[in-house]
Amino acid sequence: MRDETEANRTGQRTAEALLRWYDQSARVLPWRIGPADSVRGVQADPYRVWLSEVMLQQTTVAAVKDYFHRFTKRWPTVEALAAAPDAVVMAEWAGLGYYARARNLLACARVVVAEGGFPTEREALRKLPGIGAYTSAAIAAIVWDRPETVVDGNVERVVSRLFAVTDPLPKSKPKLAKLAEILTPQQRPGDFAQAMMDLGATVCTPRNPKCGNCPLAGFCVANAQDIAATLPAKTPKAVKPTRRGVAYVALREDGAPLLETRPPRGLLGGMQGWPGTEWSGAPEPAPPIVADWRHLPGTVRHTFTHFHLELTVAVAQVADVASPEDSAFHTEFNPGDLPTVMRKVWDHAQTGDLFDPQPAR
Ligand code: SF4
């Protein structure tokens, strides 16, 4: 790896080369001010930048674009979002995953409105619900052009290659952050942050980096050593455990499904879903109501951050019975409002003859 002095020397030239490339090649994104407007002093909308950054945590631009359009059409300002009912926002978020982010999104919108707008400094931004080191730096740099260093997975990859850092992640994170800081210019730090993101997404990609088309090829040690595709090195991940459970899909005779509202804290907190057992190694049966439950063949598989889940699905048709606590039969039911794993359960339930016109009584 080059030493810090050399990194300092090349940092400025590297940033200049990257910004020249960005001026020609910036991605057009719905929350972004393009480089020509940015240079003219047009400021990005903090609401749109914040919303996009929260949505983009752990997700790709392609997956986020439709959600972003729907959110900003329905709630064009942070004030509008702050005034929205929780359940409506959670339903609109369904499918994006990591539902704690949706709850924090609302909490943050309400604090921002109560305090009269988004703060302009990173430290103040960081005190808001759901805004951590990365998002606070991104908003401060992109919206307010503060010389903050924005480090996400893309940036770690680019920096590890530029300086040929062979120490594995996550141990190398502090070193990569320090090197990224050395690269960050005082002029146009917001454009620089977005240029790094764009380079990582389109040129310095995880597999098959396009070094032949890279504006930084002449500064890049990994390119010179022909080891780019091997970086960043990673400590092997621990094998994820598999948990199992049963999801119960009950339909009333008018077709209304029984859904529960999950507890506000924890996995899928506050979202609607099918009643079910614990998710564990050996779950005990826990049907929500007495019915003639039929267990369908096959399983629904879903992977969360820390474990794989295998659910069997039990289905039943029921008469007009009372629903258990925290559950209700929904005459207005849209499977698209469910989180992904629950939507998979619904899809699997369709493989059984759930819509048998002779309900069990
Ligand atoms: Fe990445 Fe290759 Fe560019 Fe180096 S030269 S920054 S490895 S794309």
GROMACS .gro file of C-alpha atoms and ligand atoms in nm, residues 157-159 161-162 199 203-205 209-224 227-229, ligand 1:
model
   36
  157ARG     CA    1  -1.425  -0.112  -0.284
  158VAL     CA    2  -1.288   0.175  -0.496
  159VAL     CA    3  -1.049   0.292  -0.224
  161ARG     CA    4  -0.835  -0.097  -0.511
  162LEU     CA    5  -0.690   0.250  -0.562
  199LEU     CA    6  -1.773   0.495  -1.026
  203VAL     CA    7  -1.701   0.110  -1.356
  204CYS     CA    8  -1.527  -0.021  -1.044
  205THR     CA    9  -1.788  -0.294  -1.002
  209PRO     CA   10  -1.401  -0.392  -1.289
  210LYS     CA   11  -1.374  -0.201  -1.616
  211CYS     CA   12  -1.023  -0.070  -1.558
  212GLY     CA   13  -0.978   0.000  -1.929
  213ASN     CA   14  -1.256   0.263  -1.910
  214CYS     CA   15  -1.170   0.401  -1.568
  215PRO     CA   16  -1.077   0.766  -1.521
  216LEU     CA   17  -0.862   0.665  -1.223
  217ALA     CA   18  -0.672   0.383  -1.391
  218GLY     CA   19  -0.349   0.584  -1.392
  219PHE     CA   20  -0.367   0.635  -1.013
  220CYS     CA   21  -0.476   0.284  -0.923
  221VAL     CA   22  -0.227   0.048  -0.761
  222ALA     CA   23  -0.453  -0.258  -0.787
  223ASN     CA   24  -0.484  -0.194  -1.160
  224ALA     CA   25  -0.106  -0.166  -1.193
  227ILE     CA   26  -0.522  -0.759  -0.861
  228ALA     CA   27  -0.832  -0.534  -0.883
  229ALA     CA   28  -1.086  -0.817  -0.903
  362SF4    FE1   29  -1.140   0.029  -0.999
  362SF4    FE2   30  -0.995  -0.055  -1.206
  362SF4    FE3   31  -1.056   0.203  -1.178
  362SF4    FE4   32  -0.881   0.088  -1.016
  362SF4     S1   33  -0.861   0.118  -1.235
  362SF4     S2   34  -1.046   0.226  -0.956
  362SF4     S3   35  -0.972  -0.114  -0.994
  362SF4     S4   36  -1.199   0.033  -1.214
   0.00000   0.00000   0.00000
